[in-house]
PDB file of C-alpha atoms in Angstrom:
ATOM      1  CA  MET A 274     -73.193 -45.349  54.988  1.00 80.00           C
ATOM      2  CA  GLY A 275     -73.382 -43.165  51.900  1.00 92.00           C
ATOM      3  CA  ARG A 276     -72.548 -44.057  48.282  1.00 95.00           C
ATOM      4  CA  ILE A 277     -71.348 -42.197  45.312  1.00 95.00           C
ATOM      5  CA  PHE A 278     -73.188 -43.188  42.036  1.00 97.00           C
ATOM      6  CA  CYS A 279     -71.165 -42.460  38.935  1.00 96.00           C
ATOM      7  CA  ILE A 280     -73.231 -41.837  35.780  1.00 97.00           C
ATOM      8  CA  ILE A 281     -70.982 -43.054  32.848  1.00 96.00           C
ATOM      9  CA  GLY A 282     -71.608 -43.452  29.242  1.00 95.00           C
ATOM     10  CA  LYS A 283     -70.570 -42.477  25.700  1.00 93.00           C
ATOM     11  CA  SER A 284     -70.954 -38.837  24.593  1.00 89.00           C
ATOM     12  CA  SER A 285     -74.549 -37.589  23.907  1.00 90.00           C
ATOM     13  CA  SER A 286     -76.193 -40.602  25.561  1.00 94.00           C
ATOM     14  CA  GLY A 287     -78.095 -38.307  27.804  1.00 93.00           C
ATOM     15  CA  LYS A 288     -75.979 -38.387  30.929  1.00 94.00           C
ATOM     16  CA  ASP A 289     -76.547 -34.750  31.577  1.00 90.00           C
ATOM     17  CA  THR A 290     -80.273 -34.879  31.296  1.00 94.00           C
ATOM     18  CA  ILE A 291     -80.385 -37.912  33.559  1.00 97.00           C
ATOM     19  CA  TYR A 292     -78.019 -36.512  35.987  1.00 94.00           C
ATOM     20  CA  LYS A 293     -80.248 -33.248  36.475  1.00 93.00           C
ATOM     21  CA  ARG A 294     -83.441 -35.300  36.696  1.00 96.00           C
ATOM     22  CA  LEU A 295     -81.983 -37.608  39.465  1.00 97.00           C
ATOM     23  CA  LEU A 296     -80.747 -34.533  41.360  1.00 96.00           C
ATOM     24  CA  GLN A 297     -84.209 -33.060  41.254  1.00 96.00           C
ATOM     25  CA  SER A 298     -85.811 -36.147  43.004  1.00 96.00           C
ATOM     26  CA  ASP A 299     -86.549 -35.260  46.609  1.00 94.00           C
ATOM     27  CA  ILE A 300     -87.197 -38.895  47.174  1.00 93.00           C
ATOM     28  CA  LEU A 301     -83.662 -39.881  46.213  1.00 96.00           C
ATOM     29  CA  GLY A 302     -82.274 -36.932  47.878  1.00 95.00           C
ATOM     30  CA  LEU A 303     -78.855 -37.143  46.145  1.00 97.00           C
ATOM     31  CA  LYS A 304     -76.152 -34.489  46.502  1.00 95.00           C
ATOM     32  CA  LYS A 305     -73.926 -33.605  43.538  1.00 91.00           C
ATOM     33  CA  ILE A 306     -70.229 -33.543  43.274  1.00 91.00           C
ATOM     34  CA  VAL A 307     -69.059 -30.987  40.728  1.00 91.00           C
ATOM     35  CA  PRO A 308     -65.982 -32.191  38.912  1.00 91.00           C
ATOM     36  CA  TYR A 309     -63.346 -29.710  37.570  1.00 95.00           C
ATOM     37  CA  THR A 310     -62.059 -29.263  33.886  1.00 96.00           C
ATOM     38  CA  THR A 311     -59.560 -27.075  32.119  1.00 97.00           C
ATOM     39  CA  ARG A 312     -61.576 -27.074  28.878  1.00 95.00           C
ATOM     40  CA  PRO A 313     -63.448 -24.053  27.742  1.00 93.00           C
ATOM     41  CA  ILE A 314     -66.915 -23.435  29.094  1.00 93.00           C
ATOM     42  CA  ARG A 315     -69.693 -24.215  26.410  1.00 88.00           C
ATOM     43  CA  ALA A 316     -72.627 -22.119  25.788  1.00 85.00           C
ATOM     44  CA  GLY A 317     -75.368 -22.754  28.415  1.00 89.00           C
ATOM     45  CA  GLU A 318     -72.882 -24.078  31.009  1.00 92.00           C
ATOM     46  CA  GLN A 319     -72.304 -22.232  34.243  1.00 94.00           C
ATOM     47  CA  GLU A 320     -69.409 -22.160  36.560  1.00 95.00           C
ATOM     48  CA  GLY A 321     -69.983 -24.522  39.573  1.00 92.00           C
ATOM     49  CA  VAL A 322     -72.950 -26.248  37.853  1.00 87.00           C
ATOM     50  CA  GLU A 323     -71.582 -28.829  35.359  1.00 85.00           C
ATOM     51  CA  TYR A 324     -68.089 -28.088  36.240  1.00 91.00           C
ATOM     52  CA  HIS A 325     -65.574 -25.796  38.116  1.00 95.00           C
ATOM     53  CA  PHE A 326     -63.832 -24.229  35.152  1.00 97.00           C
ATOM     54  CA  THR A 327     -60.235 -23.901  36.054  1.00 97.00           C
ATOM     55  CA  THR A 328     -56.566 -23.654  34.739  1.00 96.00           C
ATOM     56  CA  VAL A 329     -53.831 -26.026  34.366  1.00 96.00           C
ATOM     57  CA  GLU A 330     -51.819 -23.973  36.853  1.00 96.00           C
ATOM     58  CA  GLN A 331     -54.595 -24.193  39.473  1.00 95.00           C
ATOM     59  CA  MET A 332     -54.911 -27.969  38.790  1.00 96.00           C
ATOM     60  CA  GLU A 333     -51.044 -28.275  39.409  1.00 96.00           C
ATOM     61  CA  ARG A 334     -51.373 -26.512  42.794  1.00 96.00           C
ATOM     62  CA  LEU A 335     -54.005 -28.969  43.804  1.00 94.00           C
ATOM     63  CA  GLN A 336     -51.795 -31.902  42.754  1.00 93.00           C
ATOM     64  CA  ALA A 337     -48.857 -30.512  44.822  1.00 96.00           C
ATOM     65  CA  GLN A 338     -51.136 -30.365  47.783  1.00 93.00           C
ATOM     66  CA  ASP A 339     -52.258 -33.983  47.301  1.00 87.00           C
ATOM     67  CA  ARG A 340     -55.809 -32.867  46.748  1.00 90.00           C
ATOM     68  CA  ILE A 341     -56.839 -34.727  43.472  1.00 93.00           C
ATOM     69  CA  ILE A 342     -58.824 -37.845  43.764  1.00 93.00           C
ATOM     70  CA  GLU A 343     -58.614 -38.700  39.946  1.00 94.00           C
ATOM     71  CA  CYS A 344     -57.413 -36.915  36.873  1.00 95.00           C
ATOM     72  CA  ARG A 345     -57.776 -37.619  33.132  1.00 91.00           C
ATOM     73  CA  ALA A 346     -55.975 -35.762  30.223  1.00 92.00           C
ATOM     74  CA  TYR A 347     -57.423 -35.749  26.708  1.00 87.00           C
ATOM     75  CA  ASP A 348     -55.463 -34.705  23.676  1.00 88.00           C
ATOM     76  CA  THR A 349     -57.971 -32.823  21.665  1.00 87.00           C
ATOM     77  CA  VAL A 350     -57.717 -30.897  18.384  1.00 83.00           C
ATOM     78  CA  TYR A 351     -57.778 -27.692  20.482  1.00 88.00           C
ATOM     79  CA  GLY A 352     -55.069 -28.983  22.627  1.00 92.00           C
ATOM     80  CA  LYS A 353     -54.864 -30.867  26.013  1.00 95.00           C
ATOM     81  CA  TRP A 354     -57.939 -30.673  28.256  1.00 95.00           C
ATOM     82  CA  TYR A 355     -58.034 -32.087  31.894  1.00 96.00           C
ATOM     83  CA  TYR A 356     -60.967 -33.328  34.009  1.00 92.00           C
ATOM     84  CA  PHE A 357     -60.593 -34.164  37.656  1.00 94.00           C
ATOM     85  CA  LEU A 358     -62.223 -34.515  41.044  1.00 94.00           C
ATOM     86  CA  ALA A 359     -60.739 -32.812  44.013  1.00 93.00           C
ATOM     87  CA  LYS A 360     -60.690 -33.188  47.758  1.00 85.00           C
ATOM     88  CA  ASP A 361     -62.655 -29.852  48.458  1.00 87.00           C
ATOM     89  CA  SER A 362     -65.097 -30.601  51.229  1.00 86.00           C
ATOM     90  CA  GLN A 363     -67.917 -31.610  48.788  1.00 88.00           C
ATOM     91  CA  ILE A 364     -68.117 -35.146  50.005  1.00 88.00           C
ATOM     92  CA  HIS A 365     -69.392 -36.529  53.311  1.00 90.00           C
ATOM     93  CA  LEU A 366     -70.225 -40.149  52.875  1.00 90.00           C
ATOM     94  CA  GLU A 367     -71.166 -40.503  56.408  1.00 89.00           C
ATOM     95  CA  ARG A 368     -74.206 -38.333  55.804  1.00 90.00           C
ATOM     96  CA  HIS A 369     -75.245 -38.366  52.201  1.00 93.00           C
ATOM     97  CA  ASP A 370     -75.488 -40.272  48.785  1.00 95.00           C
ATOM     98  CA  TYR A 371     -73.907 -38.519  46.016  1.00 96.00           C
ATOM     99  CA  LEU A 372     -74.140 -38.399  42.121  1.00 95.00           C
ATOM    100  CA  VAL A 373     -71.501 -37.551  39.699  1.00 92.00           C
ATOM    101  CA  ILE A 374     -70.856 -37.677  35.910  1.00 88.00           C
ATOM    102  CA  GLY A 375     -67.669 -39.206  34.704  1.00 86.00           C
ATOM    103  CA  THR A 376     -65.953 -41.641  32.444  1.00 88.00           C
ATOM    104  CA  LEU A 377     -65.039 -45.303  32.910  1.00 92.00           C
ATOM    105  CA  GLU A 378     -61.668 -44.281  33.954  1.00 89.00           C
ATOM    106  CA  SER A 379     -62.796 -41.704  36.324  1.00 90.00           C
ATOM    107  CA  TYR A 380     -65.344 -44.205  37.902  1.00 95.00           C
ATOM    108  CA  THR A 381     -62.561 -46.780  38.193  1.00 95.00           C
ATOM    109  CA  LYS A 382     -60.302 -44.353  39.961  1.00 92.00           C
ATOM    110  CA  THR A 383     -62.870 -43.019  42.240  1.00 93.00           C
ATOM    111  CA  ARG A 384     -63.887 -46.469  43.124  1.00 95.00           C
ATOM    112  CA  ASP A 385     -60.196 -47.472  43.982  1.00 92.00           C
ATOM    113  CA  TYR A 386     -59.910 -44.343  45.994  1.00 90.00           C
ATOM    114  CA  PHE A 387     -63.147 -44.713  48.139  1.00 91.00           C
ATOM    115  CA  GLY A 388     -63.786 -48.562  47.832  1.00 93.00           C
ATOM    116  CA  ALA A 389     -65.975 -50.680  45.700  1.00 94.00           C
ATOM    117  CA  ASP A 390     -68.667 -50.768  48.290  1.00 94.00           C
ATOM    118  CA  LYS A 391     -69.019 -46.983  48.197  1.00 95.00           C
ATOM    119  CA  VAL A 392     -68.730 -46.144  44.502  1.00 96.00           C
ATOM    120  CA  LEU A 393     -71.279 -47.730  42.054  1.00 97.00           C
ATOM    121  CA  PRO A 394     -71.487 -47.188  38.137  1.00 97.00           C
ATOM    122  CA  ILE A 395     -74.721 -46.059  36.431  1.00 98.00           C
ATOM    123  CA  TYR A 396     -73.941 -46.966  32.679  1.00 98.00           C
ATOM    124  CA  ILE A 397     -76.146 -45.122  30.192  1.00 97.00           C
ATOM    125  CA  GLU A 398     -76.613 -46.660  26.754  1.00 95.00           C
ATOM    126  CA  LEU A 399     -78.024 -45.288  23.616  1.00 94.00           C
ATOM    127  CA  GLU A 400     -77.982 -46.629  20.018  1.00 93.00           C
ATOM    128  CA  ASP A 401     -75.007 -44.970  17.961  1.00 90.00           C
ATOM    129  CA  SER A 402     -77.100 -43.330  15.261  1.00 91.00           C
ATOM    130  CA  GLU A 403     -79.234 -41.651  17.786  1.00 92.00           C
ATOM    131  CA  ARG A 404     -76.299 -40.512  19.794  1.00 91.00           C
ATOM    132  CA  LEU A 405     -74.504 -39.029  16.733  1.00 92.00           C
ATOM    133  CA  ALA A 406     -77.805 -37.132  15.778  1.00 91.00           C
ATOM    134  CA  ARG A 407     -77.998 -35.720  19.351  1.00 90.00           C
ATOM    135  CA  ALA A 408     -74.346 -34.868  19.156  1.00 88.00           C
ATOM    136  CA  LEU A 409     -74.663 -32.924  15.913  1.00 92.00           C
ATOM    137  CA  GLN A 410     -77.661 -30.957  17.107  1.00 91.00           C
ATOM    138  CA  ARG A 411     -75.977 -29.990  20.427  1.00 88.00           C
ATOM    139  CA  GLU A 412     -72.750 -28.792  18.258  1.00 90.00           C
ATOM    140  CA  LYS A 413     -74.856 -26.741  15.965  1.00 90.00           C
ATOM    141  CA  ARG A 414     -76.038 -24.617  18.991  1.00 89.00           C
ATOM    142  CA  GLN A 415     -72.597 -23.544  19.851  1.00 88.00           C
ATOM    143  CA  LYS A 416     -71.236 -20.122  18.880  1.00 85.00           C
ATOM    144  CA  ALA A 417     -68.215 -21.835  17.522  1.00 87.00           C
ATOM    145  CA  PRO A 418     -68.972 -25.481  16.692  1.00 89.00           C
ATOM    146  CA  LYS A 419     -66.247 -27.866  17.155  1.00 87.00           C
ATOM    147  CA  TYR A 420     -67.191 -30.641  14.700  1.00 90.00           C
ATOM    148  CA  GLU A 421     -63.593 -32.280  14.560  1.00 89.00           C
ATOM    149  CA  GLU A 422     -63.716 -32.466  18.399  1.00 86.00           C
ATOM    150  CA  MET A 423     -67.295 -34.057  18.227  1.00 90.00           C
ATOM    151  CA  CYS A 424     -66.081 -36.634  15.871  1.00 89.00           C
ATOM    152  CA  ARG A 425     -63.055 -37.407  17.942  1.00 87.00           C
ATOM    153  CA  ARG A 426     -64.991 -38.014  20.939  1.00 86.00           C
ATOM    154  CA  PHE A 427     -67.515 -40.275  19.185  1.00 90.00           C
ATOM    155  CA  LEU A 428     -64.739 -42.396  17.863  1.00 90.00           C
ATOM    156  CA  ALA A 429     -62.865 -42.414  21.198  1.00 89.00           C
ATOM    157  CA  ASP A 430     -66.079 -43.518  22.963  1.00 91.00           C
ATOM    158  CA  ALA A 431     -66.222 -46.760  20.922  1.00 89.00           C
ATOM    159  CA  ARG A 432     -62.719 -47.707  22.189  1.00 92.00           C
ATOM    160  CA  ASP A 433     -63.148 -46.340  25.805  1.00 92.00           C
ATOM    161  CA  PHE A 434     -66.526 -48.248  26.326  1.00 94.00           C
ATOM    162  CA  SER A 435     -65.596 -51.516  24.630  1.00 93.00           C
ATOM    163  CA  GLU A 436     -67.043 -54.700  26.058  1.00 93.00           C
ATOM    164  CA  GLU A 437     -63.617 -55.688  27.198  1.00 95.00           C
ATOM    165  CA  ASN A 438     -63.117 -52.339  29.040  1.00 96.00           C
ATOM    166  CA  LEU A 439     -66.483 -52.525  30.682  1.00 96.00           C
ATOM    167  CA  ALA A 440     -65.845 -56.042  31.874  1.00 96.00           C
ATOM    168  CA  LYS A 441     -62.483 -55.112  33.142  1.00 95.00           C
ATOM    169  CA  ALA A 442     -64.181 -52.328  35.139  1.00 96.00           C
ATOM    170  CA  GLY A 443     -66.733 -54.602  36.665  1.00 95.00           C
ATOM    171  CA  VAL A 444     -69.658 -52.899  34.842  1.00 96.00           C
ATOM    172  CA  SER A 445     -72.178 -55.495  34.140  1.00 93.00           C
ATOM    173  CA  ARG A 446     -75.293 -53.487  33.856  1.00 95.00           C
ATOM    174  CA  ALA A 447     -76.459 -50.897  31.404  1.00 97.00           C
ATOM    175  CA  PHE A 448     -79.572 -48.560  31.443  1.00 98.00           C
ATOM    176  CA  ASP A 449     -80.941 -47.861  27.963  1.00 96.00           C
ATOM    177  CA  ASN A 450     -81.963 -44.280  27.568  1.00 96.00           C
ATOM    178  CA  HIS A 451     -84.100 -44.649  24.424  1.00 93.00           C
ATOM    179  CA  ASN A 452     -87.085 -43.878  26.670  1.00 95.00           C
ATOM    180  CA  LEU A 453     -85.937 -41.326  29.210  1.00 96.00           C
ATOM    181  CA  THR A 454     -88.919 -41.985  31.573  1.00 97.00           C
ATOM    182  CA  ILE A 455     -88.417 -45.680  31.680  1.00 97.00           C
ATOM    183  CA  CYS A 456     -84.601 -45.264  32.185  1.00 97.00           C
ATOM    184  CA  LEU A 457     -85.096 -42.877  35.050  1.00 98.00           C
ATOM    185  CA  GLU A 458     -87.412 -45.281  36.790  1.00 97.00           C
ATOM    186  CA  GLU A 459     -84.938 -48.204  36.333  1.00 98.00           C
ATOM    187  CA  ILE A 460     -82.108 -46.088  37.687  1.00 98.00           C
ATOM    188  CA  ALA A 461     -84.199 -44.816  40.769  1.00 97.00           C
ATOM    189  CA  ASP A 462     -84.982 -48.431  41.571  1.00 96.00           C
ATOM    190  CA  TYR A 463     -81.249 -49.376  41.248  1.00 96.00           C
ATOM    191  CA  ILE A 464     -80.319 -46.661  43.834  1.00 96.00           C
ATOM    192  CA  ARG A 465     -83.151 -47.447  46.242  1.00 95.00           C
ATOM    193  CA  SER A 466     -82.149 -51.091  46.180  1.00 93.00           C
ATOM    194  CA  PHE A 467     -78.894 -50.259  47.945  1.00 89.00           C
ATOM    195  CA  ARG A 468     -80.597 -48.293  50.587  1.00 81.00           C
ATOM    196  CA  GLN A 469     -82.889 -51.315  51.306  1.00 68.00           C
ATOM    197  CA  ASP A 470     -79.699 -53.445  51.773  1.00 60.00           C
ATOM    198  CA  ASN A 471     -78.822 -51.007  54.619  1.00 60.00           C
ATOM    199  CA  ASN A 472     -82.043 -51.796  56.503  1.00 52.00           C
TER     200      ASN A 472
END
């Protein structure tokens, strides 16, 4: 039986880097699930890699066809942006383990859709001052930096990933990303432990 491992964590905690490194591991052999978003594409992103970049109209057509697994809406300083997972033939749990990046909300909705035995969280932590410094450097590299949105996300993360919300979602373990190498080793051991349970 395959599983979906959901990488979650506050913005600029290193989720994208960890996601890419784990996918590169031949030993783990994880398949990716590409989420959808209606937000504008950022510098350095590619269609079908980080996200499928779509429109609200296309999202509504998928909703009408009952093809959305989970969907989140965010009121940003640039308007409402949607992020979602769709039933689009990416997932075959009878054959593979998968990796996806999401939020606490997307994790719980995906878990409720597939079952708690099939969807497991990988919560990434990083000290706030280091996260803020990383976020600022990333935003500076954008053609049109959105500093207001960066600040909104930083503050929203404190609420979204509160101890109360983590406990409510059943997330009891965190992987500290102060040292990327150690963090990746710990996550790989965590993933492998579920495969041992199957043997």
